[in-house]
Short mmCIF file of C-alpha atoms in Angstrom, two decimals:
data_model
loop_
_atom_site.label_atom_id
_atom_site.label_comp_id
_atom_site.label_asym_id
_atom_site.label_seq_id
_atom_site.Cartn_x
_atom_site.Cartn_y
_atom_site.Cartn_z
CA UNK A 1185 16.27 19.59 7.81
CA UNK A 1186 13.45 21.79 6.54
CA UNK A 1187 11.89 18.70 4.96
CA UNK A 1188 11.62 17.03 8.34
CA UNK A 1189 9.95 20.09 9.82
CA UNK A 1190 7.44 19.73 7.00
CA UNK A 1191 6.94 16.04 7.85
CA UNK A 1192 6.36 16.94 11.49
CA UNK A 1193 3.80 19.56 10.51
CA UNK A 1194 2.19 17.07 8.17
CA UNK A 1195 1.93 14.53 11.00
CA UNK A 1196 0.17 17.12 13.14
CA UNK A 1197 -2.36 17.99 10.42
CA UNK A 1198 -2.81 14.30 9.54
CA UNK A 1199 -3.74 13.52 13.18
CA UNK A 1200 -6.07 16.53 13.36
CA UNK A 1201 -7.81 15.69 10.08
CA UNK A 1202 -9.66 12.50 11.21
CA UNK A 1203 -10.41 14.06 14.61
CA UNK A 1204 -11.97 17.12 12.95
CA UNK A 1205 -13.88 14.90 10.50
CA UNK A 1206 -15.38 12.85 13.34
CA UNK A 1207 -15.95 16.05 15.34
CA UNK A 1208 -17.96 17.68 12.54
CA UNK A 1209 -20.01 14.51 12.14
CA UNK A 1210 -20.64 14.57 15.92
CA UNK A 1211 -22.70 17.74 15.57
CA UNK A 1212 -24.57 16.64 12.46
CA UNK A 1213 -25.50 13.05 13.20
CA UNK A 1214 -28.43 11.70 15.21
CA UNK A 1215 -27.72 10.08 18.59
CA UNK A 1216 -30.34 7.47 19.42
CA UNK A 1217 -28.63 4.34 20.75
CA UNK A 1218 -30.79 1.37 21.68
CA UNK A 1219 -29.63 -1.90 23.27
CA UNK A 1220 -30.30 -3.81 20.05
CA UNK A 1221 -28.45 -1.29 17.93
CA UNK A 1222 -25.39 -1.39 20.17
CA UNK A 1223 -25.18 -5.15 20.45
CA UNK A 1224 -22.36 -6.98 18.69
CA UNK A 1225 -23.06 -7.84 15.07
CA UNK A 1226 -23.11 -11.53 14.29
CA UNK A 1227 -25.41 -12.44 11.40
CA UNK A 1228 -28.59 -12.02 13.46
CA UNK A 1229 -27.52 -14.27 16.32
CA UNK A 1230 -26.40 -13.57 19.86
CA UNK A 1231 -22.62 -13.73 20.21
CA UNK A 1232 -21.63 -16.74 22.28
CA UNK A 1233 -18.45 -17.35 24.18
CA UNK A 1234 -15.55 -14.97 24.78
CA UNK A 1235 -14.30 -12.96 21.79
CA UNK A 1236 -10.92 -11.90 23.10
CA UNK A 1237 -9.28 -15.29 22.75
CA UNK A 1238 -5.57 -15.90 22.64
CA UNK A 1239 -3.67 -15.67 19.35
CA UNK A 1240 -2.98 -18.97 17.71
CA UNK A 1241 0.67 -19.99 17.94
CA UNK A 1242 0.69 -20.14 14.13
CA UNK A 1243 0.54 -16.35 13.78
CA UNK A 1244 3.34 -16.06 16.29
CA UNK A 1245 5.62 -18.26 14.18
CA UNK A 1246 5.00 -16.12 11.09
CA UNK A 1247 5.78 -13.02 13.13
CA UNK A 1248 9.05 -14.58 14.31
CA UNK A 1249 10.18 -15.41 10.77
CA UNK A 1250 9.14 -11.91 9.74
CA UNK A 1251 11.33 -10.29 12.40
CA UNK A 1252 14.37 -12.10 10.98
CA UNK A 1253 13.68 -10.86 7.46
CA UNK A 1254 12.66 -7.36 8.47
CA UNK A 1255 15.95 -6.83 10.27
CA UNK A 1256 17.68 -8.09 7.15
CA UNK A 1257 15.76 -5.59 5.04
CA UNK A 1258 16.76 -2.79 7.41
CA UNK A 1259 20.39 -3.74 6.69
CA UNK A 1260 19.75 -4.01 2.95
CA UNK A 1261 18.44 -0.45 2.46
CA UNK A 1262 21.71 1.38 3.26
CA UNK A 1263 23.65 -1.32 1.43
CA UNK A 1264 21.53 -0.83 -1.71
CA UNK A 1265 22.14 2.92 -1.69
CA UNK A 1266 25.90 2.40 -1.47
CA UNK A 1267 25.82 -0.53 -3.93
CA UNK A 1268 27.17 1.45 -6.91
CA UNK A 1269 30.28 2.39 -4.96
CA UNK A 1270 30.95 -1.12 -3.65
CA UNK A 1271 33.24 -3.68 -5.25
CA UNK A 1272 32.13 -7.19 -6.18
CA UNK A 1273 33.31 -8.24 -2.72
CA UNK A 1274 30.61 -6.08 -1.13
CA UNK A 1275 27.94 -7.92 -3.12
CA UNK A 1276 29.31 -11.36 -2.20
CA UNK A 1277 29.51 -10.35 1.45
CA UNK A 1278 25.86 -9.36 1.44
CA UNK A 1279 24.88 -12.58 -0.35
CA UNK A 1280 26.66 -14.62 2.35
CA UNK A 1281 24.66 -12.69 4.96
CA UNK A 1282 21.46 -13.41 3.02
CA UNK A 1283 22.52 -17.06 2.72
CA UNK A 1284 22.67 -17.40 6.50
CA UNK A 1285 19.13 -16.03 6.75
CA UNK A 1286 17.95 -18.33 3.96
CA UNK A 1287 19.22 -21.26 6.04
CA UNK A 1288 16.97 -19.95 8.80
CA UNK A 1289 14.02 -19.81 6.40
CA UNK A 1290 14.80 -23.33 5.15
CA UNK A 1291 14.92 -24.56 8.76
CA UNK A 1292 11.52 -22.98 9.52
CA UNK A 1293 10.19 -24.49 6.27
CA UNK A 1294 11.45 -28.03 7.09
CA UNK A 1295 10.18 -27.78 10.66
CA UNK A 1296 6.72 -27.01 9.30
CA UNK A 1297 6.51 -23.51 10.78
CA UNK A 1298 5.17 -22.22 7.46
CA UNK A 1299 2.37 -24.81 7.20
CA UNK A 1300 -1.14 -23.64 7.97
CA UNK A 1301 -2.69 -26.21 10.30
CA UNK B 969 14.22 31.64 -8.04
CA UNK B 970 12.81 32.76 -11.37
CA UNK B 971 9.11 32.40 -11.98
CA UNK B 972 8.28 30.72 -15.31
CA UNK B 973 4.65 30.41 -16.39
CA UNK B 974 4.27 27.27 -18.51
CA UNK B 975 1.78 24.42 -18.35
CA UNK B 976 4.62 22.22 -17.15
CA UNK B 977 5.41 24.57 -14.32
CA UNK B 978 2.00 26.05 -13.54
CA UNK B 979 1.61 24.66 -9.99
CA UNK B 980 5.11 25.66 -8.91
CA UNK B 981 4.59 29.10 -10.47
CA UNK B 982 1.35 29.65 -8.54
CA UNK B 983 3.16 28.65 -5.34
CA UNK B 984 6.09 30.97 -6.06
CA UNK B 985 3.81 33.89 -6.87
CA UNK B 986 1.87 33.37 -3.65
CA UNK B 987 5.09 33.10 -1.65
CA UNK B 988 6.47 36.33 -3.16
CA UNK B 989 3.20 38.13 -2.42
CA UNK B 990 3.19 36.92 1.20
CA UNK B 991 6.88 37.77 1.66
CA UNK B 992 5.98 41.38 0.92
CA UNK B 993 4.31 41.93 4.32
CA UNK B 994 5.05 38.90 6.54
CA UNK B 995 8.20 37.68 8.32
CA UNK B 996 10.09 34.85 6.62
CA UNK B 997 9.28 32.09 9.14
CA UNK B 998 5.55 32.82 8.91
CA UNK B 999 5.70 32.67 5.12
CA UNK B 1000 7.40 29.25 5.33
CA UNK B 1001 4.81 28.04 7.82
CA UNK B 1002 1.88 29.24 5.72
CA UNK B 1003 3.34 27.75 2.53
CA UNK B 1004 3.97 24.42 4.30
CA UNK B 1005 0.42 24.32 5.64
CA UNK B 1006 -0.90 25.21 2.20
CA UNK B 1007 1.02 22.34 0.61
CA UNK B 1008 -0.37 19.98 3.26
CA UNK B 1009 -3.90 21.15 2.61
CA UNK B 1010 -3.39 20.68 -1.13
CA UNK B 1011 -2.07 17.15 -0.51
CA UNK B 1012 -5.09 16.31 1.65
CA UNK B 1013 -7.37 17.76 -1.02
CA UNK B 1014 -5.67 15.63 -3.68
CA UNK B 1015 -6.21 12.64 -1.41
CA UNK B 1016 -9.90 13.31 -0.87
CA UNK B 1017 -10.61 14.13 -4.52
CA UNK B 1018 -8.73 10.98 -5.55
CA UNK B 1019 -10.90 8.93 -3.17
CA UNK B 1020 -14.10 10.48 -4.58
CA UNK B 1021 -12.98 9.68 -8.13
CA UNK B 1022 -11.78 6.18 -7.24
CA UNK B 1023 -14.93 5.18 -5.36
CA UNK B 1024 -16.98 6.23 -8.38
CA UNK B 1025 -14.58 4.56 -10.80
CA UNK B 1026 -14.54 1.34 -8.77
CA UNK B 1027 -18.32 1.04 -8.95
CA UNK B 1028 -18.46 1.95 -12.62
CA UNK B 1029 -15.73 -0.53 -13.57
CA UNK B 1030 -17.39 -3.26 -11.47
CA UNK B 1031 -20.71 -2.43 -13.14
CA UNK B 1032 -19.17 -2.62 -16.62
CA UNK B 1033 -17.53 -5.95 -15.76
CA UNK B 1034 -20.82 -7.28 -14.39
CA UNK B 1035 -22.84 -5.94 -17.35
CA UNK B 1036 -24.77 -3.51 -15.15
CA UNK B 1037 -25.27 0.27 -15.18
CA UNK B 1038 -23.68 1.17 -11.85
CA UNK B 1039 -24.52 4.50 -10.20
CA UNK B 1040 -26.50 6.62 -12.67
CA UNK B 1041 -28.99 8.70 -10.64
CA UNK B 1042 -27.05 11.73 -9.42
CA UNK B 1043 -25.71 13.96 -12.18
CA UNK B 1044 -24.77 12.89 -15.70
CA UNK B 1045 -23.65 9.23 -15.64
CA UNK B 1046 -23.97 9.34 -11.85
CA UNK B 1047 -20.82 11.44 -11.35
CA UNK B 1048 -22.30 13.17 -8.29
CA UNK B 1049 -22.77 9.82 -6.52
CA UNK B 1050 -19.53 10.13 -4.45
CA UNK B 1051 -20.72 13.49 -3.06
CA UNK B 1052 -24.06 11.99 -2.10
CA UNK B 1053 -22.17 9.15 -0.38
CA UNK B 1054 -19.96 11.63 1.48
CA UNK B 1055 -22.96 13.57 2.80
CA UNK B 1056 -24.65 10.33 3.81
CA UNK B 1057 -21.55 9.23 5.75
CA UNK B 1058 -21.38 12.59 7.51
CA UNK B 1059 -24.95 12.51 8.89
CA UNK B 1060 -25.14 8.80 9.74
CA UNK B 1061 -25.46 7.77 13.35
CA UNK B 1062 -22.22 6.67 14.99
CA UNK B 1063 -22.85 3.30 16.63
CA UNK B 1064 -20.36 2.02 19.20
CA UNK B 1065 -21.07 -1.51 20.47
CA UNK B 1066 -21.55 -1.72 24.25
CA UNK B 1067 -18.90 -4.41 24.60
CA UNK B 1068 -16.30 -2.60 22.48
CA UNK B 1069 -13.14 -1.20 23.99
CA UNK B 1070 -13.97 2.45 23.35
CA UNK B 1071 -10.43 3.76 23.45
CA UNK B 1072 -8.94 1.48 20.80
CA UNK B 1073 -12.23 1.52 18.88
CA UNK B 1074 -11.97 5.29 18.46
CA UNK B 1075 -8.21 5.33 18.04
CA UNK B 1076 -8.12 2.89 15.11
CA UNK B 1077 -9.60 5.17 12.40
CA UNK B 1078 -7.14 7.91 13.36
CA UNK B 1079 -4.11 5.61 13.06
CA UNK B 1080 -5.30 4.16 9.76
CA UNK B 1081 -5.95 7.60 8.26
CA UNK B 1082 -2.65 9.06 9.45
CA UNK B 1083 -0.72 6.10 8.00
CA UNK B 1084 -2.44 6.49 4.65
CA UNK B 1085 -2.35 10.29 4.32
CA UNK B 1086 1.29 10.66 5.37
CA UNK B 1087 2.51 8.66 2.38
CA UNK B 1088 1.59 11.58 0.08
CA UNK B 1089 4.54 13.64 1.33
CA UNK B 1090 7.06 11.80 -0.85
CA UNK B 1091 5.03 11.10 -4.00
CA UNK B 1092 6.68 12.80 -6.98
CA UNK B 1093 3.67 14.31 -8.73
CA UNK B 1094 5.85 15.90 -11.41
CA UNK B 1095 9.21 17.47 -12.20
CA UNK B 1096 10.18 19.41 -9.04
CA UNK B 1097 6.75 18.61 -7.66
CA UNK B 1098 7.31 16.58 -4.52
CA UNK B 1099 6.18 17.97 -1.18
CA UNK B 1100 9.26 16.75 0.72
CA UNK B 1101 12.13 15.42 -1.38
CA UNK B 1102 13.52 13.29 1.45
CA UNK B 1103 16.77 11.46 0.79
CA UNK B 1104 15.13 8.43 2.44
CA UNK B 1105 11.86 8.80 0.48
CA UNK B 1106 11.16 5.12 -0.24
CA UNK B 1107 12.06 4.04 3.30
CA UNK B 1108 9.69 6.71 4.63
CA UNK B 1109 6.93 5.46 2.31
CA UNK B 1110 7.37 1.84 3.42
CA UNK B 1111 7.55 2.79 7.10
CA UNK B 1112 4.55 5.11 7.15
CA UNK B 1113 2.54 2.84 4.88
CA UNK B 1114 2.88 -0.08 7.29
CA UNK B 1115 1.49 2.03 10.16
CA UNK B 1116 -1.96 0.97 9.01
CA UNK B 1117 -1.27 -2.62 10.17
CA UNK B 1118 -1.36 -1.32 13.74
CA UNK B 1119 -4.59 0.53 12.99
CA UNK B 1120 -6.24 -2.58 11.56
CA UNK B 1121 -5.15 -4.65 14.57
CA UNK B 1122 -6.49 -1.99 16.94
CA UNK B 1123 -9.79 -1.87 15.08
CA UNK B 1124 -10.20 -5.64 15.08
CA UNK B 1125 -9.34 -5.99 18.75
CA UNK B 1126 -11.25 -2.92 19.94
CA UNK B 1127 -14.51 -3.91 18.19
CA UNK B 1128 -14.73 -7.12 20.22
CA UNK B 1129 -16.43 -8.81 17.31
CA UNK B 1130 -15.41 -12.24 16.13
CA UNK B 1131 -15.27 -11.35 12.45
CA UNK B 1132 -13.24 -8.24 13.21
CA UNK B 1133 -10.84 -10.24 15.38
CA UNK B 1134 -10.29 -12.83 12.66
CA UNK B 1135 -9.54 -9.99 10.28
CA UNK B 1136 -7.07 -8.53 12.77
CA UNK B 1137 -5.27 -11.88 13.04
CA UNK B 1138 -5.17 -12.17 9.29
CA UNK B 1139 -3.88 -8.63 8.86
CA UNK B 1140 -0.94 -9.45 11.11
CA UNK B 1141 -0.08 -12.59 9.16
CA UNK B 1142 -0.75 -11.33 5.62
CA UNK B 1143 0.52 -7.76 5.70
CA UNK B 1144 3.65 -8.82 7.57
CA UNK B 1145 4.36 -11.64 5.12
CA UNK B 1146 4.09 -9.46 2.03
CA UNK B 1147 6.15 -6.66 3.53
CA UNK B 1148 9.27 -8.80 2.97
CA UNK B 1149 9.03 -9.45 -0.81
CA UNK B 1150 7.82 -5.86 -1.29
CA UNK B 1151 10.96 -4.54 0.40
CA UNK B 1152 13.18 -6.94 -1.59
CA UNK B 1153 11.73 -5.64 -4.88
CA UNK B 1154 12.15 -2.02 -3.77
CA UNK B 1155 15.77 -2.80 -2.89
CA UNK B 1156 16.40 -4.12 -6.43
CA UNK B 1157 15.18 -0.78 -7.80
CA UNK B 1158 17.24 1.18 -5.26
CA UNK B 1159 20.36 -0.77 -6.27
CA UNK B 1160 19.97 0.32 -9.88
CA UNK B 1161 19.00 3.89 -9.01
CA UNK B 1162 21.57 4.29 -6.23
CA UNK B 1163 19.23 6.44 -4.13
CA UNK B 1164 16.19 6.22 -1.86
CA UNK B 1165 14.87 9.59 -3.04
CA UNK B 1166 11.78 9.25 -5.23
CA UNK B 1167 12.92 12.05 -7.55
CA UNK B 1168 16.35 10.44 -8.07
CA UNK B 1169 14.71 7.09 -8.89
CA UNK B 1170 12.64 8.76 -11.61
CA UNK B 1171 15.71 10.54 -12.99
CA UNK B 1172 17.66 7.26 -12.99
CA UNK B 1173 14.99 5.81 -15.25
CA UNK B 1174 15.58 8.66 -17.69
CA UNK B 1175 19.10 7.31 -18.18
CA UNK B 1176 18.57 3.55 -18.02
CA UNK B 1177 15.01 3.14 -19.31
CA UNK B 1178 11.94 2.20 -17.32
CA UNK B 1179 12.76 -0.38 -14.67
CA UNK B 1180 9.64 -2.28 -15.73
CA UNK B 1181 11.43 -3.10 -19.00
CA UNK B 1182 14.69 -3.96 -17.26
CA UNK B 1183 13.17 -6.15 -14.54
CA UNK B 1184 9.78 -7.60 -15.54
CA UNK B 1185 10.14 -10.48 -13.05
CA UNK B 1186 10.80 -8.15 -10.13
CA UNK B 1187 7.90 -6.00 -11.30
CA UNK B 1188 5.46 -8.93 -11.20
CA UNK B 1189 6.62 -9.80 -7.68
CA UNK B 1190 6.21 -6.16 -6.65
CA UNK B 1191 2.76 -5.97 -8.22
CA UNK B 1192 1.54 -9.05 -6.30
CA UNK B 1193 3.11 -7.93 -3.02
CA UNK B 1194 1.70 -4.42 -3.44
CA UNK B 1195 -1.80 -5.71 -4.10
CA UNK B 1196 -1.54 -7.78 -0.92
CA UNK B 1197 -0.34 -4.73 1.00
CA UNK B 1198 -3.17 -2.60 -0.38
CA UNK B 1199 -5.66 -5.39 0.47
CA UNK B 1200 -6.77 -5.65 -3.15
CA UNK B 1201 -8.31 -8.71 -4.75
CA UNK B 1202 -7.25 -11.56 -4.97
CA UNK B 1203 -5.46 -10.86 -1.65
CA UNK B 1204 -8.32 -9.07 0.13
CA UNK B 1205 -8.60 -11.73 2.82
CA UNK B 1206 -8.82 -9.12 5.56
CA UNK B 1207 -12.18 -7.91 4.34
CA UNK B 1208 -13.45 -10.94 2.46
CA UNK B 1209 -17.18 -10.24 2.48
CA UNK B 1210 -18.08 -13.86 1.80
CA UNK B 1211 -16.18 -15.12 4.86
CA UNK B 1212 -15.88 -12.45 7.54
CA UNK B 1213 -18.49 -9.96 6.26
CA UNK B 1214 -16.35 -6.80 6.25
CA UNK B 1215 -13.41 -7.63 8.45
CA UNK B 1216 -11.93 -5.01 10.71
CA UNK B 1217 -14.44 -2.22 10.05
CA UNK B 1218 -17.53 -4.37 10.53
CA UNK B 1219 -18.71 -2.51 13.66
CA UNK B 1220 -17.93 0.96 12.36
CA UNK B 1221 -20.53 3.30 10.94
CA UNK B 1222 -20.82 6.89 9.86
CA UNK B 1223 -17.70 9.02 9.72
CA UNK B 1224 -15.42 6.41 11.28
CA UNK B 1225 -16.38 3.94 8.57
CA UNK B 1226 -15.77 6.68 6.02
CA UNK B 1227 -12.24 7.15 7.39
CA UNK B 1228 -11.44 3.46 6.89
CA UNK B 1229 -12.84 3.69 3.38
CA UNK B 1230 -10.82 6.86 2.75
CA UNK B 1231 -7.62 5.25 4.02
CA UNK B 1232 -8.11 2.22 1.81
CA UNK B 1233 -8.49 4.25 -1.36
CA UNK B 1234 -5.70 6.66 -0.40
CA UNK B 1235 -3.52 3.56 -0.05
CA UNK B 1236 -4.65 2.39 -3.49
CA UNK B 1237 -3.75 5.74 -5.06
CA UNK B 1238 -0.45 6.06 -3.19
CA UNK B 1239 0.53 2.45 -3.90
CA UNK B 1240 -0.21 2.81 -7.61
CA UNK B 1241 1.64 6.12 -7.71
CA UNK B 1242 4.65 4.49 -6.05
CA UNK B 1243 4.51 1.63 -8.54
CA UNK B 1244 4.56 4.18 -11.38
CA UNK B 1245 7.52 5.92 -9.71
CA UNK B 1246 9.52 2.75 -9.23
CA UNK B 1247 8.82 0.90 -12.47
CA UNK B 1248 7.09 3.10 -15.06
CA UNK B 1249 9.35 6.12 -15.09
CA UNK B 1250 7.25 8.30 -12.79
CA UNK B 1251 6.48 11.61 -14.48
CA UNK B 1252 8.73 10.95 -17.50
CA UNK B 1253 7.04 11.21 -20.88
CA UNK B 1254 7.02 13.20 -24.10
CA UNK B 1255 4.82 16.16 -25.16
CA UNK B 1256 2.45 16.36 -22.20
CA UNK B 1257 3.40 18.12 -18.93
CA UNK B 1258 5.04 15.83 -16.37
CA UNK B 1259 2.27 15.98 -13.75
CA UNK B 1260 -0.30 14.94 -16.36
CA UNK B 1261 1.86 11.95 -17.34
CA UNK B 1262 2.09 10.95 -13.71
CA UNK B 1263 -1.67 11.06 -13.25
CA UNK B 1264 -2.34 9.17 -16.51
CA UNK B 1265 0.08 6.38 -15.60
CA UNK B 1266 -1.27 6.15 -12.05
CA UNK B 1267 -4.85 5.85 -13.22
CA UNK B 1268 -3.90 3.17 -15.75
CA UNK B 1269 -2.33 1.14 -12.91
CA UNK B 1270 -5.40 1.71 -10.72
CA UNK B 1271 -7.63 0.55 -13.57
CA UNK B 1272 -5.58 -2.67 -13.82
CA UNK B 1273 -6.13 -3.26 -10.08
CA UNK B 1274 -9.89 -2.80 -10.53
CA UNK B 1275 -9.87 -5.04 -13.59
CA UNK B 1276 -8.12 -7.80 -11.59
CA UNK B 1277 -10.63 -7.41 -8.78
CA UNK B 1278 -13.47 -8.13 -11.18
CA UNK B 1279 -11.70 -10.99 -12.94
CA UNK B 1280 -10.03 -13.23 -10.38
CA UNK B 1281 -11.57 -15.16 -7.49
CA UNK B 1282 -10.28 -14.61 -3.97
CA UNK B 1283 -7.72 -17.14 -2.69
CA UNK B 1284 -7.68 -18.74 0.77
CA UNK B 1285 -5.65 -17.43 3.70
CA UNK B 1286 -3.43 -20.53 3.85
CA UNK B 1287 -2.70 -20.14 0.13
CA UNK B 1288 -1.90 -16.45 0.62
CA UNK B 1289 0.65 -17.22 3.33
CA UNK B 1290 2.07 -20.22 1.48
CA UNK B 1291 2.67 -18.18 -1.69
CA UNK B 1292 4.12 -15.37 0.36
CA UNK B 1293 6.72 -17.37 2.26
CA UNK B 1294 7.45 -20.25 -0.09
CA UNK B 1295 7.36 -18.51 -3.47
CA UNK B 1296 7.61 -14.73 -3.20
CA UNK B 1297 10.35 -14.46 -0.55
CA UNK B 1298 12.74 -16.98 -2.22
CA UNK B 1299 11.98 -15.50 -5.66
CA UNK B 1300 12.68 -12.02 -4.31
CA UNK B 1301 16.02 -13.15 -2.88
CA UNK B 1302 17.00 -14.79 -6.18
CA UNK B 1303 15.94 -11.62 -7.99
CA UNK B 1304 18.11 -9.56 -5.69
CA UNK B 1305 21.13 -11.79 -6.36
CA UNK B 1306 20.51 -11.64 -10.14
CA UNK B 1307 20.22 -7.86 -10.13
CA UNK B 1308 23.36 -7.52 -8.04
CA UNK B 1309 25.53 -9.82 -10.12
CA UNK B 1310 24.40 -8.59 -13.54
CA UNK B 1311 24.82 -4.95 -12.65
CA UNK B 1312 28.23 -5.51 -11.04
CA UNK B 1313 29.80 -7.86 -13.58
CA UNK B 1314 28.68 -6.16 -16.81
CA UNK B 1315 30.00 -2.62 -17.10
CA UNK B 1316 28.05 -1.55 -20.22
CA UNK B 1317 24.58 -0.32 -19.17
CA UNK B 1318 22.84 -1.40 -22.39
CA UNK B 1319 24.18 -4.98 -22.38
CA UNK B 1320 23.54 -5.19 -18.62
CA UNK B 1321 19.94 -4.13 -19.26
CA UNK B 1322 19.42 -6.82 -21.90
CA UNK B 1323 21.01 -9.52 -19.70
CA UNK B 1324 18.90 -8.36 -16.74
CA UNK B 1325 15.76 -8.63 -18.87
CA UNK B 1326 16.65 -12.17 -20.01
CA UNK B 1327 17.47 -13.25 -16.43
CA UNK B 1328 14.14 -11.84 -15.23
CA UNK B 1329 12.24 -13.80 -17.89
CA UNK B 1330 14.16 -16.88 -16.75
CA UNK B 1331 13.10 -16.09 -13.17
CA UNK B 1332 9.43 -15.92 -14.19
CA UNK B 1333 9.68 -19.20 -16.12
CA UNK B 1334 11.55 -20.90 -13.28
CA UNK B 1335 9.06 -19.83 -10.61
CA UNK B 1336 6.12 -20.90 -12.78
CA UNK B 1337 7.79 -24.28 -13.42
CA UNK B 1338 8.43 -24.99 -9.73
CA UNK B 1339 4.92 -23.88 -8.74
CA UNK B 1340 3.42 -26.11 -11.43
CA UNK B 1341 5.55 -29.07 -10.34
CA UNK B 1342 4.54 -28.64 -6.69
CA UNK B 1343 0.89 -28.46 -7.73
CA UNK B 1344 1.18 -31.65 -9.86
CA UNK B 1345 2.89 -33.51 -7.01
CA UNK B 1346 0.11 -32.46 -4.66
CA UNK B 1347 -2.55 -33.63 -7.11
CA UNK B 1348 -0.78 -36.96 -7.65
CA UNK B 1349 -0.49 -37.47 -3.89
CA UNK B 1350 -4.20 -36.72 -3.52
CA UNK B 1351 -5.06 -39.19 -6.32
CA UNK B 1352 -2.84 -41.83 -4.70
CA UNK B 1353 -4.61 -41.33 -1.38
CA UNK B 1354 -7.98 -41.63 -3.12
CA UNK B 1355 -6.97 -44.93 -4.81
CA UNK B 1356 -5.82 -46.44 -1.56
#
């Protein structure tokens, strides 16, 4: 339990650290903004068109496949810790579970979800 | 607890002496609080000093590889250069673009720094030298380490710059993809060690030998996935200077830029340290004190990362994702099955180790064969299309 108190304290200091760093710099740095300086950088040209466009569906597909495998990994961690105490059956059970997910990956692969278009 | 003054134990002994001195005139909870804060400050100091050393080392190694001098103006061999850089960062003007979303623009450096710094809590710097010996150490490391993805996305979106936004999109795709094989490799190590605690994993390697020797195939997978997670070359697509200038931190300047820079190098140090913990026996080693061994091994790994950066060209984003999903994830799953079966079916640890090694070599050969065959088929298809 004491370890988690430490982690909480660490989180607090870790959040304060960048804020203090930027705060110190606030008092030391010059502040002379000009319209040119504060314009968006784009290799010397004016930015054209909207920047906040929608995500391409491609990224969304990767994220979906990722969710499947990340949930699997969340199941694998406790299983791996207990692995030494499990029988062979425990291993085969987990491999069947993995096999089902691999079918999902194979499906996404065949459907072309993993192709970059 | 007894207080032994040896080189091996010097840091713990200093801590114990300080704690005993404080306990003389302060209540117990205050002593604990002060000691905890002191450990945190020391961890942050290690982080910042490591970044200063690494930024200097990176430039010197790149200079050596490019047959140049590198920084050589400030101090002997330019060793004071990082301090000059730090002062410059501190007094630079902070420019916020007018169109930027100020809230997420300012929030991003904080998230990135927190995600990087927090990983230090579970690094085993030496025998009995881990700030918080959590029983879920590795899980904590993976979870906190992936916080930075959110920071990068926030930075790319908040800047409202096209290069930054492309980098944000890429960070989602790339970092997410390589999280999966990374976790699969970690799970192989956890299966052999039987614990998620970083100290227990090191101690398990004392009994069974370094996991790098037992599982070279898994190690190579881990190395590639880790370099993608740390945004190191050849997987540094998120900040590819030849394509998207600097990626997510393109609009940042001054201290906020410095925080991104800091987070990146803290990630490099922490990632290398974790690689040493998982595969190279952590602080194990003869003659020298354990914390020195840990630092030596970590810096050797970091040097290899820098060496790779100066040797290999960057690959394209579609290649990064293709390798991630079509090679690394299946290979990681096969590796997991191999590790499980060998360790379960062969009772003798020594024979199991040898069989595991052979199977891992077979895994490397198999993956290389299938990748080569796919490449040849692609080339033949391209030639066929050209003839027609």
